[in-house]
Amino acid sequence: MDEDGNHLSIGELRDVPWVAIAPAVAAIRVLERIVPAGELLFGSRFHQFGGFGRRPKVALRAETLRERMENFVDWASKLARRLDRPHEVIPPDPHGAIGTGRFRRTLAWHIARRPGGLIALAIQYGHMRTAVSAGYASRSRDGIHDLLDIESARATADTLATLAADRAAGGGISGPAARRAILAASQAPAFEGVAFTASQARKLLTNTTLAVHDNANAFLACVYNPDKALCRLRAGQETPSLDRCVSTCANIVRTDRHAAQLTLKADEFIKQAASELVPEPLAGRLRNHATGLRDLANKHYRERITISEVSA
């Protein structure tokens, strides 16, 4: 952005570098080897079939990128068939060509659903929502703020659906926000198959009754109520800061699935501590951490409630 908030197509150096996952870094390293130093990574002079010509120093056109995406889908499906892996064939898209916009949305969907994904998504797309104002974000490139809201809402809807399925199967839930989570899960069917618009997404995210966010890194879910949140960084924060979960927060819930994950992680720490390659001070910390995780799992099983108990 320039000083007036307009997008700079040539880009600019950042004080804080972008963070990317390993496959993205590897892809960029390959591109850096394809093009000479100082050239655009997707410069048209070096990615057009037919040799290196005297084309101007511009990036590939959107039409060319869309064609490359369709070619990649075709190539991937043919490779899957040749390797006898029919389950990896990409089926025909009833909505037509993928295009750069839909491809970006697909990437965003997968990023957002990984542990810590919403934070990673904001970083990958160049904006930390927790660090910029709504006014700045509304001027950001091609509605990045809307994209984050939509993916946040979809992740919330997925969490509600998973919670509802767990409860319907007789699973247990514990934590100070357990009853609020059950109430939210009861409304999950209303969001099945919903294609959110930006305004619908914001409406869901600001509804404290439905604001359930899974935090795989902390083995819990957050039923976000800003008035009770210990992670809140500023007034009016619409979503929790899942990287700042506090164990005494009144918004925390755990399901049997979370408790099982706690136990598996504790077993993993014990196995690591038993290795001859791990020095004793570190092994001791691993064992202590494992004990803490098992205590949390045992606490869940002692305090868990079920739908029948709530109905009663």
mmCIF file of C-alpha atoms in Angstrom:
data_model
loop_
_atom_site.group_PDB
_atom_site.id
_atom_site.type_symbol
_atom_site.label_atom_id
_atom_site.label_comp_id
_atom_site.label_asym_id
_atom_site.label_seq_id
_atom_site.Cartn_x
_atom_site.Cartn_y
_atom_site.Cartn_z
ATOM 1 C CA MET A 1 0.000 0.000 0.000
ATOM 2 C CA ASP A 2 1.122 3.568 -0.673
ATOM 3 C CA GLU A 3 0.530 6.412 1.770
ATOM 4 C CA ASP A 4 -3.000 6.869 0.357
ATOM 5 C CA GLY A 5 -3.934 3.215 0.862
ATOM 6 C CA ASN A 6 -3.680 2.223 -2.801
ATOM 7 C CA HIS A 7 -2.335 -1.211 -3.754
ATOM 8 C CA LEU A 8 1.225 -1.246 -5.127
ATOM 9 C CA SER A 9 1.374 -3.873 -7.863
ATOM 10 C CA ILE A 10 5.184 -3.954 -7.762
ATOM 11 C CA GLY A 11 5.150 -4.785 -4.051
ATOM 12 C CA GLU A 12 7.393 -3.378 -1.341
ATOM 13 C CA LEU A 13 9.885 -4.579 1.233
ATOM 14 C CA ARG A 14 8.368 -5.514 4.596
ATOM 15 C CA ASP A 15 9.814 -4.814 8.023
ATOM 16 C CA VAL A 16 8.414 -8.183 9.137
ATOM 17 C CA PRO A 17 8.884 -11.036 6.632
ATOM 18 C CA TRP A 18 6.036 -13.285 5.620
ATOM 19 C CA VAL A 19 5.948 -16.705 7.243
ATOM 20 C CA ALA A 20 5.247 -19.690 5.005
ATOM 21 C CA ILE A 21 4.952 -23.453 5.368
ATOM 22 C CA ALA A 22 7.766 -25.649 4.008
ATOM 23 C CA PRO A 23 6.088 -26.562 0.659
ATOM 24 C CA ALA A 24 5.537 -22.864 -0.102
ATOM 25 C CA VAL A 25 9.176 -22.078 0.698
ATOM 26 C CA ALA A 26 10.352 -24.938 -1.519
ATOM 27 C CA ALA A 27 8.179 -23.690 -4.390
ATOM 28 C CA ILE A 28 9.588 -20.185 -4.070
ATOM 29 C CA ARG A 29 13.143 -21.544 -4.026
ATOM 30 C CA VAL A 30 12.419 -23.367 -7.294
ATOM 31 C CA LEU A 31 11.027 -20.196 -8.852
ATOM 32 C CA GLU A 32 14.121 -18.280 -7.743
ATOM 33 C CA ARG A 33 16.260 -20.778 -9.640
ATOM 34 C CA ILE A 34 14.112 -20.503 -12.767
ATOM 35 C CA VAL A 35 14.326 -16.724 -13.104
ATOM 36 C CA PRO A 36 17.453 -14.529 -12.925
ATOM 37 C CA ALA A 37 18.091 -12.395 -9.848
ATOM 38 C CA GLY A 38 15.990 -9.265 -9.712
ATOM 39 C CA GLU A 39 13.275 -10.628 -12.002
ATOM 40 C CA LEU A 40 9.636 -11.288 -11.126
ATOM 41 C CA LEU A 41 9.065 -14.820 -9.871
ATOM 42 C CA PHE A 42 6.182 -15.183 -12.321
ATOM 43 C CA GLY A 43 7.683 -12.984 -15.015
ATOM 44 C CA SER A 44 6.149 -13.614 -18.412
ATOM 45 C CA ARG A 45 9.559 -13.706 -20.090
ATOM 46 C CA PHE A 46 10.521 -16.868 -18.204
ATOM 47 C CA HIS A 47 7.257 -18.812 -17.880
ATOM 48 C CA GLN A 48 5.810 -18.619 -21.379
ATOM 49 C CA PHE A 49 6.203 -21.809 -23.356
ATOM 50 C CA GLY A 50 8.323 -21.500 -26.456
ATOM 51 C CA GLY A 51 11.541 -20.089 -25.027
ATOM 52 C CA PHE A 52 12.780 -16.882 -23.474
ATOM 53 C CA GLY A 53 11.814 -13.918 -25.560
ATOM 54 C CA ARG A 54 12.178 -10.170 -25.346
ATOM 55 C CA ARG A 55 8.876 -9.691 -23.592
ATOM 56 C CA PRO A 56 8.450 -6.729 -21.227
ATOM 57 C CA LYS A 57 9.141 -7.171 -17.523
ATOM 58 C CA VAL A 58 5.592 -8.040 -16.482
ATOM 59 C CA ALA A 59 3.981 -10.917 -14.611
ATOM 60 C CA LEU A 60 1.932 -13.661 -16.220
ATOM 61 C CA ARG A 61 -1.599 -12.568 -17.039
ATOM 62 C CA ALA A 62 -4.549 -13.849 -15.017
ATOM 63 C CA GLU A 63 -5.875 -15.668 -18.097
ATOM 64 C CA THR A 64 -2.614 -17.585 -18.405
ATOM 65 C CA LEU A 65 -2.624 -18.551 -14.722
ATOM 66 C CA ARG A 66 -6.204 -19.797 -14.970
ATOM 67 C CA GLU A 67 -5.250 -21.959 -17.939
ATOM 68 C CA ARG A 68 -2.237 -23.329 -16.044
ATOM 69 C CA MET A 69 -4.490 -24.267 -13.108
ATOM 70 C CA GLU A 70 -6.858 -26.197 -15.344
ATOM 71 C CA ASN A 71 -3.891 -27.953 -16.948
ATOM 72 C CA PHE A 72 -2.566 -28.872 -13.511
ATOM 73 C CA VAL A 73 -5.920 -30.372 -12.471
ATOM 74 C CA ASP A 74 -5.964 -32.447 -15.674
ATOM 75 C CA TRP A 75 -2.352 -33.574 -15.154
ATOM 76 C CA ALA A 76 -2.951 -34.515 -11.484
ATOM 77 C CA SER A 77 -6.013 -36.611 -12.357
ATOM 78 C CA LYS A 78 -4.212 -38.426 -15.171
ATOM 79 C CA LEU A 79 -1.293 -39.157 -12.850
ATOM 80 C CA ALA A 80 -3.653 -40.526 -10.179
ATOM 81 C CA ARG A 81 -5.247 -42.888 -12.720
ATOM 82 C CA ARG A 82 -1.872 -44.011 -14.047
ATOM 83 C CA LEU A 83 -0.703 -44.819 -10.501
ATOM 84 C CA ASP A 84 -3.960 -46.672 -9.777
ATOM 85 C CA ARG A 85 -5.090 -44.161 -7.140
ATOM 86 C CA PRO A 86 -8.663 -43.375 -8.271
ATOM 87 C CA HIS A 87 -9.536 -41.819 -4.913
ATOM 88 C CA GLU A 88 -7.094 -38.991 -5.683
ATOM 89 C CA VAL A 89 -8.652 -38.097 -9.028
ATOM 90 C CA ILE A 90 -9.997 -34.527 -8.983
ATOM 91 C CA PRO A 91 -13.651 -34.748 -10.077
ATOM 92 C CA PRO A 92 -15.165 -32.376 -12.666
ATOM 93 C CA ASP A 93 -16.237 -29.097 -11.102
ATOM 94 C CA PRO A 94 -19.956 -28.413 -11.626
ATOM 95 C CA HIS A 95 -19.258 -24.691 -11.313
ATOM 96 C CA GLY A 96 -16.810 -24.602 -14.208
ATOM 97 C CA ALA A 97 -13.213 -23.425 -14.345
ATOM 98 C CA ILE A 98 -11.426 -22.905 -11.038
ATOM 99 C CA GLY A 99 -9.869 -19.512 -11.704
ATOM 100 C CA THR A 100 -7.425 -17.617 -9.529
ATOM 101 C CA GLY A 101 -10.086 -16.324 -7.132
ATOM 102 C CA ARG A 102 -11.564 -19.746 -6.399
ATOM 103 C CA PHE A 103 -8.100 -21.287 -6.185
ATOM 104 C CA ARG A 104 -7.164 -18.723 -3.531
ATOM 105 C CA ARG A 105 -10.353 -19.503 -1.618
ATOM 106 C CA THR A 106 -9.569 -23.237 -1.763
ATOM 107 C CA LEU A 107 -6.104 -22.631 -0.325
ATOM 108 C CA ALA A 108 -7.614 -20.421 2.370
ATOM 109 C CA TRP A 109 -10.106 -23.152 3.316
ATOM 110 C CA HIS A 110 -7.333 -25.709 3.870
ATOM 111 C CA ILE A 111 -5.049 -23.271 5.708
ATOM 112 C CA ALA A 112 -7.834 -22.104 8.026
ATOM 113 C CA ARG A 113 -8.597 -25.660 9.138
ATOM 114 C CA ARG A 114 -5.085 -26.521 10.252
ATOM 115 C CA PRO A 115 -3.990 -25.944 13.881
ATOM 116 C CA GLY A 116 -3.519 -22.222 14.293
ATOM 117 C CA GLY A 117 -4.754 -21.898 10.720
ATOM 118 C CA LEU A 118 -6.623 -18.616 10.971
ATOM 119 C CA ILE A 119 -3.504 -16.886 12.258
ATOM 120 C CA ALA A 120 -1.434 -18.537 9.533
ATOM 121 C CA LEU A 121 -4.028 -17.536 6.943
ATOM 122 C CA ALA A 122 -3.798 -13.899 7.958
ATOM 123 C CA ILE A 123 0.002 -14.048 7.755
ATOM 124 C CA GLN A 124 0.031 -15.837 4.391
ATOM 125 C CA TYR A 125 -2.302 -13.267 2.877
ATOM 126 C CA GLY A 126 -0.310 -10.404 4.265
ATOM 127 C CA HIS A 127 -2.512 -8.991 7.006
ATOM 128 C CA MET A 128 -2.832 -9.759 10.699
ATOM 129 C CA ARG A 129 -6.443 -8.920 11.576
ATOM 130 C CA THR A 130 -5.490 -8.576 15.220
ATOM 131 C CA ALA A 131 -2.940 -5.917 14.312
ATOM 132 C CA VAL A 132 -4.878 -3.691 11.904
ATOM 133 C CA SER A 133 -8.012 -1.601 12.206
ATOM 134 C CA ALA A 134 -11.178 -2.352 10.295
ATOM 135 C CA GLY A 135 -10.653 0.841 8.315
ATOM 136 C CA TYR A 136 -7.226 -0.211 7.101
ATOM 137 C CA ALA A 137 -8.339 -3.759 6.385
ATOM 138 C CA SER A 138 -11.285 -2.547 4.314
ATOM 139 C CA ARG A 139 -8.762 -0.982 1.924
ATOM 140 C CA SER A 140 -6.640 -4.127 1.796
ATOM 141 C CA ARG A 141 -6.149 -5.970 -1.463
ATOM 142 C CA ASP A 142 -9.235 -7.680 -2.864
ATOM 143 C CA GLY A 143 -11.197 -8.043 0.370
ATOM 144 C CA ILE A 144 -8.693 -9.931 2.524
ATOM 145 C CA HIS A 145 -10.606 -8.890 5.638
ATOM 146 C CA ASP A 146 -13.829 -10.359 4.205
ATOM 147 C CA LEU A 147 -11.954 -13.558 3.317
ATOM 148 C CA LEU A 148 -10.749 -13.950 6.892
ATOM 149 C CA ASP A 149 -14.253 -13.385 8.252
ATOM 150 C CA ILE A 150 -15.749 -15.944 5.862
ATOM 151 C CA GLU A 151 -13.142 -18.602 6.658
ATOM 152 C CA SER A 152 -13.487 -17.894 10.384
ATOM 153 C CA ALA A 153 -17.246 -18.383 10.112
ATOM 154 C CA ARG A 154 -16.841 -21.606 8.120
ATOM 155 C CA ALA A 155 -14.403 -22.961 10.673
ATOM 156 C CA THR A 156 -16.882 -22.068 13.429
ATOM 157 C CA ALA A 157 -19.702 -23.837 11.575
ATOM 158 C CA ASP A 158 -17.509 -26.928 11.159
ATOM 159 C CA THR A 159 -16.703 -26.876 14.876
ATOM 160 C CA LEU A 160 -20.400 -26.646 15.738
ATOM 161 C CA ALA A 161 -21.191 -29.577 13.447
ATOM 162 C CA THR A 162 -18.424 -31.714 14.982
ATOM 163 C CA LEU A 163 -19.593 -30.833 18.482
ATOM 164 C CA ALA A 164 -23.182 -31.711 17.603
ATOM 165 C CA ALA A 165 -22.101 -35.074 16.169
ATOM 166 C CA ASP A 166 -20.039 -35.858 19.269
ATOM 167 C CA ARG A 167 -22.939 -35.036 21.524
ATOM 168 C CA ALA A 168 -25.429 -37.045 19.438
ATOM 169 C CA ALA A 169 -23.123 -40.052 19.751
ATOM 170 C CA GLY A 170 -23.274 -39.804 23.528
ATOM 171 C CA GLY A 171 -19.984 -38.026 24.024
ATOM 172 C CA GLY A 172 -19.218 -35.970 27.085
ATOM 173 C CA ILE A 173 -18.232 -32.368 27.527
ATOM 174 C CA SER A 174 -16.675 -30.506 30.429
ATOM 175 C CA GLY A 175 -15.499 -27.056 31.367
ATOM 176 C CA PRO A 176 -17.047 -23.823 32.605
ATOM 177 C CA ALA A 177 -18.629 -23.114 29.202
ATOM 178 C CA ALA A 178 -19.987 -26.636 28.640
ATOM 179 C CA ARG A 179 -23.661 -25.714 28.778
ATOM 180 C CA ARG A 180 -23.134 -22.787 26.420
ATOM 181 C CA ALA A 181 -21.372 -25.147 24.001
ATOM 182 C CA ILE A 182 -24.292 -27.592 24.084
ATOM 183 C CA LEU A 183 -26.720 -24.761 23.324
ATOM 184 C CA ALA A 184 -24.569 -23.669 20.385
ATOM 185 C CA ALA A 185 -24.269 -27.220 19.060
ATOM 186 C CA SER A 186 -28.051 -27.579 19.020
ATOM 187 C CA GLN A 187 -28.169 -24.912 16.314
ATOM 188 C CA ALA A 188 -25.477 -26.517 14.133
ATOM 189 C CA PRO A 189 -27.909 -27.966 11.519
ATOM 190 C CA ALA A 190 -28.812 -24.417 10.471
ATOM 191 C CA PHE A 191 -25.315 -23.973 9.049
ATOM 192 C CA GLU A 192 -24.887 -27.261 7.198
ATOM 193 C CA GLY A 193 -23.930 -26.568 3.595
ATOM 194 C CA VAL A 194 -24.219 -22.799 4.003
ATOM 195 C CA ALA A 195 -22.141 -20.683 1.603
ATOM 196 C CA PHE A 196 -21.377 -17.648 3.731
ATOM 197 C CA THR A 197 -21.278 -14.114 2.431
ATOM 198 C CA ALA A 198 -19.075 -11.596 4.229
ATOM 199 C CA SER A 199 -22.055 -10.023 6.007
ATOM 200 C CA GLN A 200 -23.420 -13.424 7.089
ATOM 201 C CA ALA A 201 -19.982 -14.395 8.347
ATOM 202 C CA ARG A 202 -19.680 -11.263 10.464
ATOM 203 C CA LYS A 203 -23.156 -11.838 11.866
ATOM 204 C CA LEU A 204 -22.181 -15.353 12.949
ATOM 205 C CA LEU A 205 -18.863 -14.245 14.420
ATOM 206 C CA THR A 206 -20.520 -11.547 16.531
ATOM 207 C CA ASN A 207 -23.173 -13.944 17.877
ATOM 208 C CA THR A 208 -21.748 -14.969 21.256
ATOM 209 C CA THR A 209 -24.282 -17.811 21.464
ATOM 210 C CA LEU A 210 -22.695 -19.561 18.477
ATOM 211 C CA ALA A 211 -19.061 -18.472 18.801
ATOM 212 C CA VAL A 212 -17.384 -21.861 19.337
ATOM 213 C CA HIS A 213 -13.775 -22.097 18.150
ATOM 214 C CA ASP A 214 -11.741 -25.297 18.239
ATOM 215 C CA ASN A 215 -8.132 -24.953 19.431
ATOM 216 C CA ALA A 216 -6.302 -28.132 18.490
ATOM 217 C CA ASN A 217 -2.995 -26.828 19.842
ATOM 218 C CA ALA A 218 -4.423 -26.438 23.346
ATOM 219 C CA PHE A 219 -6.712 -29.530 23.194
ATOM 220 C CA LEU A 220 -9.855 -27.515 23.928
ATOM 221 C CA ALA A 221 -12.570 -25.398 22.388
ATOM 222 C CA CYS A 222 -13.450 -21.807 23.198
ATOM 223 C CA VAL A 223 -17.055 -20.637 23.526
ATOM 224 C CA TYR A 224 -16.035 -17.048 23.027
ATOM 225 C CA ASN A 225 -17.702 -14.453 25.200
ATOM 226 C CA PRO A 226 -15.612 -11.263 25.071
ATOM 227 C CA ASP A 227 -16.816 -10.205 28.522
ATOM 228 C CA LYS A 228 -15.279 -13.357 30.038
ATOM 229 C CA ALA A 229 -12.271 -13.821 27.732
ATOM 230 C CA LEU A 230 -8.826 -13.691 29.333
ATOM 231 C CA CYS A 231 -7.161 -13.633 25.908
ATOM 232 C CA ARG A 232 -8.812 -10.444 24.695
ATOM 233 C CA LEU A 233 -6.270 -7.904 23.484
ATOM 234 C CA ARG A 234 -8.616 -4.999 22.846
ATOM 235 C CA ALA A 235 -12.223 -3.901 23.275
ATOM 236 C CA GLY A 236 -14.579 -5.140 20.591
ATOM 237 C CA GLN A 237 -12.418 -8.141 19.620
ATOM 238 C CA GLU A 238 -14.822 -10.417 17.723
ATOM 239 C CA THR A 239 -12.808 -13.663 17.828
ATOM 240 C CA PRO A 240 -10.554 -15.228 20.477
ATOM 241 C CA SER A 241 -6.767 -15.070 20.408
ATOM 242 C CA LEU A 242 -6.296 -18.833 20.304
ATOM 243 C CA ASP A 243 -2.550 -18.508 20.686
ATOM 244 C CA ARG A 244 -3.122 -16.891 24.108
ATOM 245 C CA CYS A 245 -5.519 -19.374 25.763
ATOM 246 C CA VAL A 246 -5.498 -19.131 29.573
ATOM 247 C CA SER A 247 -6.270 -22.313 31.524
ATOM 248 C CA THR A 248 -8.531 -20.487 34.003
ATOM 249 C CA CYS A 249 -10.692 -18.830 31.323
ATOM 250 C CA ALA A 250 -14.468 -19.167 31.729
ATOM 251 C CA ASN A 251 -14.883 -19.780 27.985
ATOM 252 C CA ILE A 252 -13.087 -23.148 27.882
ATOM 253 C CA VAL A 253 -14.715 -26.512 27.093
ATOM 254 C CA ARG A 254 -13.292 -29.967 26.395
ATOM 255 C CA THR A 255 -14.888 -32.978 24.744
ATOM 256 C CA ASP A 256 -14.000 -36.669 24.947
ATOM 257 C CA ARG A 257 -12.074 -36.119 21.711
ATOM 258 C CA HIS A 258 -9.924 -33.452 23.356
ATOM 259 C CA ALA A 259 -9.331 -35.692 26.379
ATOM 260 C CA ALA A 260 -8.212 -38.552 24.122
ATOM 261 C CA GLN A 261 -5.804 -36.194 22.352
ATOM 262 C CA LEU A 262 -4.401 -35.101 25.718
ATOM 263 C CA THR A 263 -3.727 -38.722 26.638
ATOM 264 C CA LEU A 264 -2.072 -39.475 23.295
ATOM 265 C CA LYS A 265 0.165 -36.435 23.636
ATOM 266 C CA ALA A 266 1.108 -37.446 27.178
ATOM 267 C CA ASP A 267 2.059 -40.927 25.923
ATOM 268 C CA GLU A 268 4.175 -39.298 23.218
ATOM 269 C CA PHE A 269 6.051 -37.216 25.810
ATOM 270 C CA ILE A 270 6.682 -40.277 27.987
ATOM 271 C CA LYS A 271 8.057 -42.171 24.997
ATOM 272 C CA GLN A 272 10.356 -39.267 24.161
ATOM 273 C CA ALA A 273 11.533 -39.035 27.764
ATOM 274 C CA ALA A 274 12.488 -42.726 27.739
ATOM 275 C CA SER A 275 14.886 -42.257 24.829
ATOM 276 C CA GLU A 276 18.584 -42.613 25.619
ATOM 277 C CA LEU A 277 19.222 -39.598 23.404
ATOM 278 C CA VAL A 278 17.228 -37.238 25.648
ATOM 279 C CA PRO A 279 19.219 -35.668 28.527
ATOM 280 C CA GLU A 280 17.710 -36.129 31.995
ATOM 281 C CA PRO A 281 16.756 -32.457 32.610
ATOM 282 C CA LEU A 282 14.720 -32.464 29.397
ATOM 283 C CA ALA A 283 13.315 -35.923 30.135
ATOM 284 C CA GLY A 284 12.130 -34.677 33.521
ATOM 285 C CA ARG A 285 10.322 -31.749 31.934
ATOM 286 C CA LEU A 286 8.693 -34.065 29.415
ATOM 287 C CA ARG A 287 7.451 -36.351 32.193
ATOM 288 C CA ASN A 288 6.092 -33.377 34.148
ATOM 289 C CA HIS A 289 4.326 -32.096 31.060
ATOM 290 C CA ALA A 290 2.838 -35.540 30.439
ATOM 291 C CA THR A 291 1.542 -35.640 34.009
ATOM 292 C CA GLY A 292 -0.117 -32.256 33.534
ATOM 293 C CA LEU A 293 -1.822 -33.368 30.336
ATOM 294 C CA ARG A 294 -3.113 -36.556 31.962
ATOM 295 C CA ASP A 295 -4.437 -34.539 34.885
ATOM 296 C CA LEU A 296 -6.440 -32.415 32.443
ATOM 297 C CA ALA A 297 -7.806 -35.530 30.727
ATOM 298 C CA ASN A 298 -8.767 -37.106 34.084
ATOM 299 C CA LYS A 299 -10.420 -33.853 35.164
ATOM 300 C CA HIS A 300 -12.527 -33.934 32.014
ATOM 301 C CA TYR A 301 -13.720 -37.485 32.638
ATOM 302 C CA ARG A 302 -14.568 -36.668 36.269
ATOM 303 C CA GLU A 303 -16.604 -33.577 35.379
ATOM 304 C CA ARG A 304 -18.048 -34.432 31.968
ATOM 305 C CA ILE A 305 -21.771 -34.047 31.399
ATOM 306 C CA THR A 306 -24.022 -35.498 28.699
ATOM 307 C CA ILE A 307 -27.073 -34.302 26.809
ATOM 308 C CA SER A 308 -29.419 -36.373 28.975
ATOM 309 C CA GLU A 309 -28.017 -34.783 32.114
ATOM 310 C CA VAL A 310 -28.462 -31.322 30.648
ATOM 311 C CA SER A 311 -32.010 -32.097 29.460
ATOM 312 C CA ALA A 312 -32.904 -33.313 32.927
#
